[in-house]
Tab-separated table of C-alpha atoms in Angstrom:
chain	number	residue	atom	x	y	z
S	254	MET	CA	78.256	135.317	84.228
S	255	ALA	CA	76.326	138.521	85.110
S	256	VAL	CA	78.082	141.262	86.986
S	257	ALA	CA	75.799	140.835	89.971
S	258	ASP	CA	76.647	137.142	90.129
S	259	ILE	CA	80.344	137.938	89.953
S	260	GLU	CA	79.994	140.373	92.897
S	261	VAL	CA	78.056	137.866	94.994
S	262	GLU	CA	80.670	135.118	94.321
S	263	ALA	CA	83.489	137.556	95.270
S	264	LEU	CA	81.594	138.533	98.459
S	265	SER	CA	81.041	134.845	99.428
S	266	LYS	CA	84.733	134.157	98.956
S	267	ALA	CA	85.606	137.086	101.172
S	268	ILE	CA	83.301	135.925	103.899
S	269	GLU	CA	84.936	132.482	103.908
S	270	GLU	CA	88.437	133.912	103.986
S	271	ILE	CA	87.691	136.411	106.683
S	272	TRP	CA	85.940	133.831	108.856
S	273	ALA	CA	88.907	131.533	108.569
S	274	ILE	CA	91.353	134.272	109.558
S	275	GLY	CA	89.124	135.347	112.464
S	276	GLU	CA	88.947	131.761	113.735
S	277	ARG	CA	92.764	131.421	113.613
S	278	PHE	CA	92.976	134.579	115.800
S	279	GLY	CA	90.580	132.819	118.232
S	280	LEU	CA	87.293	134.492	117.451
S	281	ASP	CA	84.309	132.169	118.148
S	282	ALA	CA	81.264	133.685	116.411
S	283	TYR	CA	77.726	132.497	115.827
S	284	PRO	CA	77.045	131.359	112.218
S	285	THR	CA	76.033	134.589	110.373
S	286	HIS	CA	73.561	135.154	107.606
S	287	PHE	CA	74.501	138.188	105.401
S	288	GLU	CA	72.032	140.045	103.256
S	289	ILE	CA	72.586	143.063	100.963
S	290	VAL	CA	69.814	145.664	101.410
S	291	PRO	CA	69.033	149.161	99.934
S	292	ALA	CA	69.442	152.294	102.057
S	293	ALA	CA	65.780	152.553	102.916
S	294	ILE	CA	65.652	149.058	104.448
S	295	MET	CA	69.003	149.557	106.233
S	296	TYR	CA	67.750	152.740	107.878
S	297	GLU	CA	64.436	151.174	108.767
S	298	PHE	CA	66.167	148.320	110.567
S	299	GLY	CA	68.406	150.896	112.259
S	300	ALA	CA	65.518	152.936	113.455
S	301	TYR	CA	63.449	149.946	114.727
S	302	GLY	CA	66.392	148.070	116.207
S	303	LEU	CA	65.170	144.729	114.847
S	304	PRO	CA	63.444	143.794	111.609
S	305	GLY	CA	59.723	143.145	112.117
S	306	ARG	CA	59.380	145.152	115.355
S	307	PHE	CA	55.986	146.762	116.134
S	308	SER	CA	55.163	150.167	114.550
S	309	HIS	CA	55.251	153.309	116.559
S	310	TRP	CA	55.684	157.017	115.687
S	311	THR	CA	59.003	157.160	117.679
S	312	HIS	CA	60.440	154.459	115.337
S	313	GLY	CA	59.213	156.482	112.328
S	314	LYS	CA	60.747	159.626	113.646
S	315	ALA	CA	64.172	157.919	114.157
S	316	PHE	CA	63.953	156.507	110.567
S	317	HIS	CA	63.241	159.945	109.123
S	318	GLN	CA	66.137	161.545	111.022
S	319	MET	CA	68.646	158.824	110.071
S	320	LYS	CA	67.545	158.629	106.426
S	321	THR	CA	67.662	162.396	106.046
S	322	MET	CA	71.263	162.384	107.413
S	323	TYR	CA	72.139	159.752	104.814
S	324	ASP	CA	70.354	161.516	101.938
S	325	TYR	CA	72.383	164.734	102.647
S	326	GLY	CA	75.707	162.755	102.808
S	327	LEU	CA	76.110	163.591	106.564
S	328	SER	CA	76.239	159.923	107.817
S	329	LYS	CA	76.135	156.414	106.530
S	330	ILE	CA	75.408	152.995	108.069
S	331	TYR	CA	77.681	150.399	106.506
S	332	GLU	CA	76.183	147.475	108.352
S	333	LEU	CA	73.718	146.277	110.974
S	334	VAL	CA	74.079	143.028	112.910
S	335	VAL	CA	71.483	141.305	115.053
S	336	ASN	CA	72.307	139.340	118.233
S	337	THR	CA	70.594	136.017	117.337
S	338	ASN	CA	71.696	132.464	116.565
S	339	PRO	CA	72.399	132.486	113.719
S	340	CYS	CA	73.244	136.196	113.633
S	341	TYR	CA	71.718	138.313	110.894
S	342	ALA	CA	73.986	140.977	109.255
S	343	PHE	CA	72.851	143.557	106.630
S	344	LEU	CA	75.242	145.110	104.159
S	345	MET	CA	74.413	148.376	102.461
S	346	GLU	CA	73.682	148.138	98.789
S	347	GLY	CA	76.418	150.035	96.857
S	348	ASN	CA	79.242	149.206	99.321
S	349	SER	CA	82.436	148.444	97.432
S	350	LEU	CA	84.012	144.965	97.959
S	351	ILE	CA	86.791	146.390	100.195
S	352	GLN	CA	84.192	148.188	102.290
S	353	ASN	CA	82.217	145.007	102.694
S	354	LYS	CA	85.399	143.117	103.674
S	355	LEU	CA	85.950	145.564	106.547
S	356	VAL	CA	82.294	145.307	107.490
S	357	ILE	CA	82.328	141.476	107.437
S	358	ALA	CA	85.332	141.363	109.761
S	359	HIS	CA	83.657	143.932	112.029
S	360	VAL	CA	80.450	141.818	112.093
S	361	MET	CA	82.373	138.648	112.934
S	362	ALA	CA	83.862	140.334	116.015
S	363	HIS	CA	80.451	141.567	117.072
S	364	CYS	CA	79.027	138.041	116.678
S	365	ASP	CA	81.931	136.713	118.790
S	366	PHE	CA	81.089	139.231	121.393
S	367	PHE	CA	77.411	138.480	121.494
S	368	LYS	CA	78.180	134.756	121.856
S	369	ASN	CA	80.828	134.977	124.578
S	370	ASN	CA	80.162	138.062	126.715
S	371	ILE	CA	78.476	137.067	129.958
S	372	TRP	CA	76.052	140.053	129.777
S	373	PHE	CA	74.421	138.607	126.715
S	374	ALA	CA	74.074	135.138	128.179
S	375	HIS	CA	70.417	135.642	129.046
S	376	THR	CA	69.251	137.299	125.862
S	377	SER	CA	66.868	135.465	123.577
S	378	ARG	CA	68.683	134.206	120.447
S	379	LYS	CA	65.321	133.997	118.544
S	380	MET	CA	64.459	137.648	119.028
S	381	VAL	CA	63.622	138.349	115.368
S	382	ASP	CA	60.809	135.791	115.618
S	383	VAL	CA	59.779	137.084	119.022
S	384	VAL	CA	59.378	140.751	117.905
S	385	SER	CA	57.413	139.678	114.885
S	386	VAL	CA	54.953	137.807	117.164
S	387	ASN	CA	54.833	140.859	119.428
S	388	ALA	CA	54.059	143.111	116.446
S	389	ARG	CA	51.191	140.906	115.388
S	390	ARG	CA	49.684	141.076	118.901
S	391	ILE	CA	49.871	144.832	119.032
S	392	ASP	CA	48.306	145.068	115.488
S	393	LYS	CA	45.477	142.903	116.900
S	394	TYR	CA	44.942	145.224	119.868
S	395	SER	CA	44.994	148.259	117.525
S	396	TYR	CA	42.196	146.633	115.522
S	397	GLU	CA	40.171	145.695	118.612
S	398	HIS	CA	40.615	148.858	120.712
S	399	GLY	CA	41.539	151.514	118.088
S	400	GLU	CA	44.929	152.644	116.847
S	401	GLU	CA	44.879	155.910	118.807
S	402	VAL	CA	44.063	154.219	122.035
S	403	VAL	CA	46.868	151.686	121.667
S	404	GLU	CA	49.357	154.233	120.472
S	405	ARG	CA	48.646	156.557	123.485
S	406	PHE	CA	49.144	153.621	125.791
S	407	LEU	CA	52.418	152.738	124.018
S	408	ASP	CA	53.528	156.374	124.329
S	409	ALA	CA	53.347	156.066	128.065
S	410	THR	CA	55.006	152.665	128.226
S	411	LEU	CA	57.843	153.664	125.871
S	412	ALA	CA	58.491	156.834	127.900
S	413	LEU	CA	59.319	154.507	130.870
S	414	GLN	CA	60.985	151.684	128.968
S	415	GLU	CA	64.494	152.320	130.462
S	416	HIS	CA	63.209	151.664	133.978
S	417	VAL	CA	63.643	147.911	134.025
S	418	ASP	CA	66.055	145.831	136.067
S	419	PRO	CA	68.567	144.042	133.718
S	420	ASN	CA	70.324	142.371	136.670
S	421	VAL	CA	67.542	139.913	137.524
S	422	GLN	CA	68.908	136.532	136.554
S	423	ILE	CA	66.002	134.384	135.289
S	424	ARG	CA	65.480	131.405	133.249
S	425	HIS	CA	64.322	132.490	129.765
S	426	LEU	CA	60.995	130.997	128.869
S	427	THR	CA	60.570	129.640	125.424
S	428	ASP	CA	58.527	131.680	122.925
S	429	GLN	CA	55.804	129.114	123.188
S	430	GLU	CA	55.624	129.330	127.031
S	431	ILE	CA	55.519	133.146	126.806
S	432	THR	CA	52.722	133.139	124.221
S	433	GLU	CA	50.613	130.599	126.018
S	434	ALA	CA	51.007	132.351	129.396
S	435	ARG	CA	49.855	135.645	127.828
S	436	LYS	CA	47.132	134.035	125.816
S	437	HIS	CA	45.399	132.223	128.647
S	438	ALA	CA	46.412	134.363	131.599
S	439	VAL	CA	46.677	131.227	133.743
S	440	GLU	CA	47.665	130.996	137.410
S	441	PRO	CA	51.452	130.470	137.848
S	442	THR	CA	52.641	126.891	137.796
S	443	THR	CA	56.311	127.617	138.260
S	444	PRO	CA	58.301	130.241	140.196
S	445	TYR	CA	58.947	132.083	136.879
S	446	ASP	CA	55.594	132.078	135.166
S	447	ASP	CA	54.446	135.265	137.014
S	448	LEU	CA	56.930	137.223	134.874
S	449	TRP	CA	54.622	136.829	131.885
S	450	LYS	CA	51.143	136.225	133.300
S	451	LEU	CA	48.316	138.646	132.655
S	452	GLU	CA	46.368	138.861	135.920
S	453	ARG	CA	42.750	139.473	135.531
S	454	LYS	CA	41.322	142.855	136.552
S	455	GLY	CA	40.514	142.843	140.250
S	456	ALA	CA	42.331	139.512	140.833
S	457	GLU	CA	42.845	138.679	144.554
S	458	GLU	CA	46.597	138.289	144.357
S	459	ARG	CA	47.027	141.894	143.182
S	460	HIS	CA	45.833	143.140	146.570
S	461	THR	CA	48.277	143.043	149.516
S	462	PRO	CA	47.027	141.959	152.905
S	463	ARG	CA	46.727	144.818	155.414
S	464	GLY	CA	49.923	145.505	157.354
S	465	ARG	CA	52.104	144.148	154.615
S	466	LYS	CA	54.123	146.569	152.422
S	467	LEU	CA	53.835	146.404	148.656
S	468	PRO	CA	56.583	145.859	147.621
S	469	GLU	CA	58.335	144.498	150.686
S	470	GLU	CA	61.673	145.917	149.371
S	471	PRO	CA	62.209	148.811	146.921
S	472	GLN	CA	61.783	147.618	143.277
S	473	ARG	CA	63.939	149.019	140.407
S	474	ASP	CA	61.879	147.336	137.654
S	475	LEU	CA	59.079	149.823	137.365
S	476	LEU	CA	57.586	148.325	134.213
S	477	ARG	CA	57.340	144.816	135.759
S	478	PHE	CA	55.734	146.235	138.998
S	479	ILE	CA	53.147	148.156	137.041
S	480	MET	CA	52.470	145.157	134.762
S	481	ASP	CA	51.966	142.896	137.771
S	482	HIS	CA	50.130	145.234	140.258
S	483	ALA	CA	48.449	148.161	138.435
S	484	PRO	CA	44.765	147.944	139.686
S	485	GLU	CA	43.029	149.324	136.563
S	486	LEU	CA	44.789	147.742	133.585
S	487	GLU	CA	43.156	145.400	131.103
S	488	ASP	CA	44.832	142.257	129.939
S	489	TRP	CA	45.909	143.762	126.594
S	490	GLN	CA	47.507	146.687	128.344
S	491	ARG	CA	49.487	144.342	130.612
S	492	ASP	CA	50.610	142.431	127.463
S	493	CYS	CA	51.785	145.686	125.846
S	494	ILE	CA	53.819	146.545	128.904
S	495	GLY	CA	55.292	142.990	128.889
S	496	ILE	CA	56.205	143.334	125.252
S	497	VAL	CA	58.034	146.632	125.730
S	498	ARG	CA	59.825	145.313	128.809
S	499	GLN	CA	60.835	142.066	127.061
S	500	GLU	CA	62.352	143.957	124.105
S	501	MET	CA	64.019	146.480	126.336
S	502	LEU	CA	65.736	143.706	128.327
S	503	TYR	CA	67.028	142.289	125.047
S	504	PHE	CA	68.618	145.606	124.069
S	505	TYR	CA	70.068	146.360	127.503
S	506	PRO	CA	73.289	144.335	127.219
S	507	GLN	CA	74.158	146.243	123.996
S	508	MET	CA	73.749	149.467	125.941
S	509	GLN	CA	75.863	148.059	128.830
S	510	THR	CA	78.735	147.096	126.452
S	511	LYS	CA	78.811	149.763	123.752
S	512	ILE	CA	82.393	150.871	124.190
S	513	MET	CA	83.726	147.360	124.660
S	514	ASN	CA	81.806	145.843	121.853
S	515	GLU	CA	82.501	148.609	119.217
S	516	GLY	CA	86.177	148.750	120.334
S	517	TRP	CA	86.405	144.960	120.061
S	518	ALA	CA	84.938	144.948	116.577
S	519	SER	CA	87.228	147.766	115.493
S	520	LEU	CA	90.317	145.992	116.876
S	521	TRP	CA	89.603	142.830	114.935
S	522	HIS	CA	88.420	144.341	111.679
S	523	ALA	CA	91.838	146.033	111.396
S	524	ARG	CA	93.803	142.905	112.340
S	525	VAL	CA	91.898	140.646	109.998
S	526	LEU	CA	92.164	142.923	107.028
S	527	ARG	CA	95.874	143.280	107.476
S	528	GLU	CA	96.006	139.569	106.854
S	529	LEU	CA	94.247	139.765	103.471
S	530	ASP	CA	96.152	140.168	100.212
S	531	LEU	CA	94.963	143.699	99.384
S	532	SER	CA	95.972	145.751	96.393
S	533	GLU	CA	97.507	149.131	97.047
S	534	GLY	CA	94.255	150.920	96.118
S	535	ASP	CA	92.208	148.691	98.391
S	536	TYR	CA	94.666	149.155	101.259
S	537	ILE	CA	94.397	152.919	100.918
S	538	THR	CA	90.582	152.731	100.846
S	539	PHE	CA	90.640	150.372	103.953
S	540	ALA	CA	92.976	152.829	105.826
S	541	GLU	CA	90.729	155.779	105.006
S	542	LEU	CA	87.534	153.938	106.083
S	543	ASN	CA	89.145	152.617	109.219
S	544	SER	CA	90.413	156.119	110.133
S	545	SER	CA	86.878	157.374	109.848
S	546	VAL	CA	85.445	154.681	112.090
S	547	VAL	CA	87.980	155.116	114.879
S	548	SER	CA	88.450	158.818	114.760
S	549	PRO	CA	88.619	160.462	118.199
S	550	GLY	CA	85.354	162.349	117.876
S	551	SER	CA	84.604	165.906	118.928
S	552	ARG	CA	85.615	167.642	122.183
S	553	ARG	CA	82.253	167.065	123.734
S	554	GLN	CA	81.316	163.675	122.219
S	555	LEU	CA	83.590	160.721	122.564
S	556	ASN	CA	83.639	158.070	119.897
S	557	PRO	CA	83.031	154.653	121.645
S	558	TYR	CA	84.814	152.861	118.788
S	559	TYR	CA	87.921	155.013	119.405
S	560	VAL	CA	87.863	154.747	123.252
S	561	GLY	CA	87.194	151.023	123.230
S	562	LEU	CA	89.931	150.364	120.645
S	563	LYS	CA	92.546	152.287	122.579
S	564	ILE	CA	91.769	150.358	125.807
S	565	TRP	CA	91.900	146.968	124.078
S	566	GLU	CA	95.293	147.960	122.419
S	567	ASP	CA	96.644	149.068	125.710
S	568	LEU	CA	95.656	145.788	127.364
S	569	ILE	CA	97.431	143.805	124.667
S	570	GLN	CA	100.558	145.894	124.974
S	571	ARG	CA	100.756	145.808	128.794
S	572	TRP	CA	100.146	142.040	128.990
S	573	ASP	CA	102.493	141.302	126.149
S	574	ASN	CA	105.211	143.452	127.676
S	575	PRO	CA	104.658	143.520	131.473
S	576	SER	CA	106.766	145.720	133.758
S	577	GLU	CA	109.166	144.236	136.241
S	578	GLU	CA	106.588	144.910	139.006
S	579	ASP	CA	103.852	143.122	136.987
S	580	LEU	CA	106.133	140.108	136.403
S	581	LYS	CA	106.236	139.608	140.151
S	582	LYS	CA	102.468	138.929	140.140
S	583	PRO	CA	101.333	135.223	140.151
S	584	GLY	CA	100.787	133.892	136.594
S	585	ARG	CA	102.133	136.964	134.820
S	586	ALA	CA	104.571	136.347	131.918
S	587	PRO	CA	105.286	138.176	128.663
S	588	GLY	CA	103.163	137.473	125.588
S	589	GLN	CA	99.755	137.101	127.403
S	590	GLY	CA	98.019	139.998	125.533
S	591	LEU	CA	95.570	137.995	123.503
S	592	GLU	CA	94.802	135.683	126.352
S	593	LYS	CA	94.012	138.687	128.499
S	594	ILE	CA	91.687	140.482	126.076
S	595	PHE	CA	89.661	137.271	125.463
S	596	GLU	CA	89.244	136.945	129.229
S	597	VAL	CA	88.124	140.552	129.613
S	598	ARG	CA	85.805	140.242	126.573
S	599	GLU	CA	84.034	137.383	128.347
S	600	MET	CA	83.471	138.915	131.870
S	601	GLU	CA	83.251	142.754	131.675
S	602	ASN	CA	80.841	145.431	130.764
S	603	ASP	CA	81.504	149.117	130.097
S	604	VAL	CA	81.344	150.142	133.728
S	605	SER	CA	83.917	147.550	134.883
S	606	PHE	CA	85.954	147.904	131.669
S	607	LEU	CA	86.484	151.588	132.260
S	608	ARG	CA	87.009	151.269	135.999
S	609	ASN	CA	89.573	148.499	135.693
S	610	TYR	CA	91.412	149.342	132.510
S	611	LEU	CA	91.164	153.078	131.801
S	612	THR	CA	94.663	154.035	133.025
S	613	GLU	CA	96.271	157.378	133.852
S	614	GLU	CA	98.294	157.156	130.727
S	615	LEU	CA	95.280	156.527	128.517
S	616	VAL	CA	93.354	159.382	130.100
S	617	GLU	CA	96.296	161.632	129.208
S	618	GLU	CA	96.711	160.221	125.725
S	619	LEU	CA	92.999	160.474	124.938
S	620	ASP	CA	92.971	163.996	126.354
S	621	LEU	CA	89.923	163.299	128.612
S	622	TYR	CA	88.572	165.755	131.065
S	623	VAL	CA	85.372	166.718	132.878
S	624	TYR	CA	83.602	169.922	131.729
S	625	ARG	CA	80.433	171.836	132.262
S	626	LYS	CA	78.636	174.771	130.673
S	627	GLU	CA	79.001	178.146	132.503
S	628	GLY	CA	76.869	180.735	130.753
S	629	ASP	CA	77.670	180.429	127.021
S	630	GLN	CA	81.036	178.731	127.595
S	631	TRP	CA	82.122	175.105	128.189
S	632	VAL	CA	84.668	175.080	130.956
S	633	VAL	CA	87.064	172.265	131.956
S	634	VAL	CA	86.515	171.603	135.627
S	635	GLU	CA	88.555	168.472	136.237
S	636	LYS	CA	91.586	166.766	134.719
S	637	ASP	CA	92.687	164.535	137.545
S	638	TRP	CA	92.694	161.097	135.745
S	639	GLU	CA	90.929	159.121	138.621
S	640	LYS	CA	88.148	161.775	138.819
S	641	VAL	CA	87.826	161.744	135.058
S	642	ARG	CA	87.621	157.955	135.031
S	643	ASP	CA	85.072	158.013	137.828
S	644	ALA	CA	82.974	160.621	136.059
S	645	MET	CA	82.861	158.431	132.919
S	646	VAL	CA	81.887	155.402	134.956
S	647	GLY	CA	79.180	157.465	136.628
S	648	GLN	CA	77.772	158.416	133.272
S	649	MET	CA	77.678	154.764	132.251
S	650	THR	CA	75.750	153.760	135.377
S	651	ASN	CA	72.101	153.594	134.429
S	652	PHE	CA	73.118	155.326	131.061
S	653	GLY	CA	72.527	158.773	132.536
S	654	TYR	CA	68.769	157.995	133.345
S	655	PRO	CA	67.601	158.805	136.896
S	656	TYR	CA	67.666	155.813	139.183
S	657	LEU	CA	64.021	155.271	140.338
S	658	VAL	CA	62.477	152.656	142.514
S	659	VAL	CA	59.068	151.695	143.638
S	660	GLU	CA	58.734	152.436	147.288
S	661	ASP	CA	55.006	151.815	147.881
S	662	GLY	CA	52.336	150.463	145.537
S	663	ASP	CA	49.588	151.007	148.179
S	664	TYR	CA	50.521	154.445	149.443
S	665	ARG	CA	48.078	155.867	151.986
S	666	ARG	CA	46.291	152.525	151.627
S	667	ASN	CA	44.632	153.943	148.554
S	668	ARG	CA	46.519	152.041	145.793
S	669	GLU	CA	48.477	155.203	145.031
S	670	LEU	CA	52.035	154.698	143.669
S	671	TYR	CA	55.061	156.175	145.476
S	672	LEU	CA	58.333	156.307	143.559
S	673	LYS	CA	61.664	157.489	144.903
S	674	HIS	CA	64.578	158.995	143.022
S	675	TYR	CA	67.929	157.914	144.376
S	676	PHE	CA	69.669	161.288	144.161
S	677	GLU	CA	73.355	161.130	143.351
S	678	GLY	CA	74.122	164.742	142.741
S	679	ARG	CA	72.205	165.359	139.526
S	680	GLU	CA	68.856	167.023	139.943
S	681	LEU	CA	65.913	166.003	137.814
S	682	ASP	CA	64.499	168.372	135.205
S	683	LEU	CA	61.289	169.191	137.057
S	684	ASN	CA	59.232	169.909	133.926
S	685	TYR	CA	60.396	166.629	132.380
S	686	ALA	CA	59.700	164.779	135.680
S	687	LYS	CA	56.145	166.156	135.720
S	688	HIS	CA	55.460	164.889	132.203
S	689	ALA	CA	56.938	161.509	133.137
S	690	LEU	CA	54.509	161.309	136.047
S	691	HIS	CA	51.692	161.805	133.658
S	692	HIS	CA	52.849	158.738	131.743
S	693	VAL	CA	53.094	156.743	134.993
S	694	TYR	CA	49.566	157.795	135.838
S	695	THR	CA	48.367	156.557	132.467
S	696	LEU	CA	49.652	153.075	133.270
S	697	TRP	CA	48.974	152.929	137.037
S	698	GLY	CA	45.497	154.630	136.889
S	699	ARG	CA	45.640	156.118	140.416
S	700	THR	CA	47.521	159.055	141.945
S	701	VAL	CA	51.276	158.833	141.545
S	702	HIS	CA	54.084	160.421	143.556
S	703	LEU	CA	57.788	160.925	143.048
S	704	GLU	CA	60.247	161.825	145.859
S	705	THR	CA	63.376	163.674	144.727
S	706	VAL	CA	65.887	166.290	145.879
S	707	VAL	CA	65.969	169.879	144.586
S	708	GLU	CA	68.475	172.506	145.825
S	709	GLY	CA	69.245	170.265	148.827
S	710	GLN	CA	65.613	169.887	149.870
S	711	THR	CA	63.576	166.698	149.563
S	712	ILE	CA	60.326	167.319	147.660
S	713	LEU	CA	57.353	165.247	146.593
S	714	LEU	CA	55.892	165.628	143.058
S	715	SER	CA	52.347	164.248	142.662
S	716	TYR	CA	49.807	163.962	139.936
S	717	ASP	CA	46.195	162.828	140.399
S	718	GLY	CA	45.074	162.807	136.801
S	719	GLU	CA	43.966	166.391	136.775
S	720	ALA	CA	46.618	168.538	138.502
S	721	ASP	CA	50.249	168.540	139.410
S	722	SER	CA	51.361	169.363	142.929
S	723	MET	CA	54.701	169.738	144.839
S	724	ALA	CA	55.235	169.421	148.536
S	725	HIS	CA	58.449	169.918	150.592
S	726	LEU	CA	59.386	167.029	152.825
S	727	SER	CA	62.494	168.562	154.353
């Protein structure tokens, strides 16, 4: 038997053994297809987020940065796993067997999380097929309208991709329904079809009757509003916005649960590997690799693997060994640690996870604090545990992106777009905001406005396609 065949056979046995151990612990993962790929393919998938996704220079830039870090030995991706059913997991060519065993256990926990966490319930489990179809459509538009034209339009759309509303609970249309709706741009036949329709230029329904506000209530989903109501877009442009929005909504739960998910996978890869019959050398390698994965990180950059792991471990300890006060609570009894973490895994995201389970003791143990830069120095400004926790929660809310809503899509009755920034203490970078307005203009096609707060005063930034302006409102 060839060396390669022996390695594949050993890897197959490891997968079976690890899956059996994980299931005994209570993990309930999707079936998972593993592939071994070279570094170039691994970093391409890492840069694009999904295999087969449409090409764009931003993806190429991310690939170059990641691959350069790998080539210089500064970082390494050991695995990638895709939230589908079945899940797809990619192992780096050249990993040792013990490295792959850790990765397989880590992957299994991720797949369990994808399957059981409520924030993933509405994601498409066929997304690899969906993005491949999307990529072919964008290639078609590039052929018909020119690569530069399509790329410039995607530049504007991708610059705004975070401004969607992930909390809208909708029925997921099948891939065939989505394709047919985009292909034929038909009138809606169900309450949900308008999510994907491509309204024809100048269609009657895109105009709001006089005296009626558009939208009637502020809308957080900027991409969807532009897709549905921009007066100048062609059908292919609406489809491109729909593609970017659809793919962003797929990735959103992964952003919402980064700390939980990575901590969960780190917790279980360690527990599973301790159940394996490892040699002394393999155990040392496992310990070194595990230590690098869950290291605390730098003073200014927390490691989500580490923070998540510590919270999960603390939950187990506190529910396994409740205090006398906790024992007085209904249903509390010793030994409920595993039951508790599986319950939390199902219902929470990072915001609620930190708010509910980041305790005073953990803040102290993890040496967490709030800091800011004063001149050339980073200065600690807050160590009170509740304020530190709340600051972390605040950073997780909308992932640090400004919270924008559409206030008026027919401002001054001239089809101008009026956006409002919900100011929560952090001012916008005005230079960046002006460039963002240029991208909004590219999509909307008419004058665009953005209301925000600077130095305590409400201002209005505007762009009409030729010049920027700023007016004080208060």
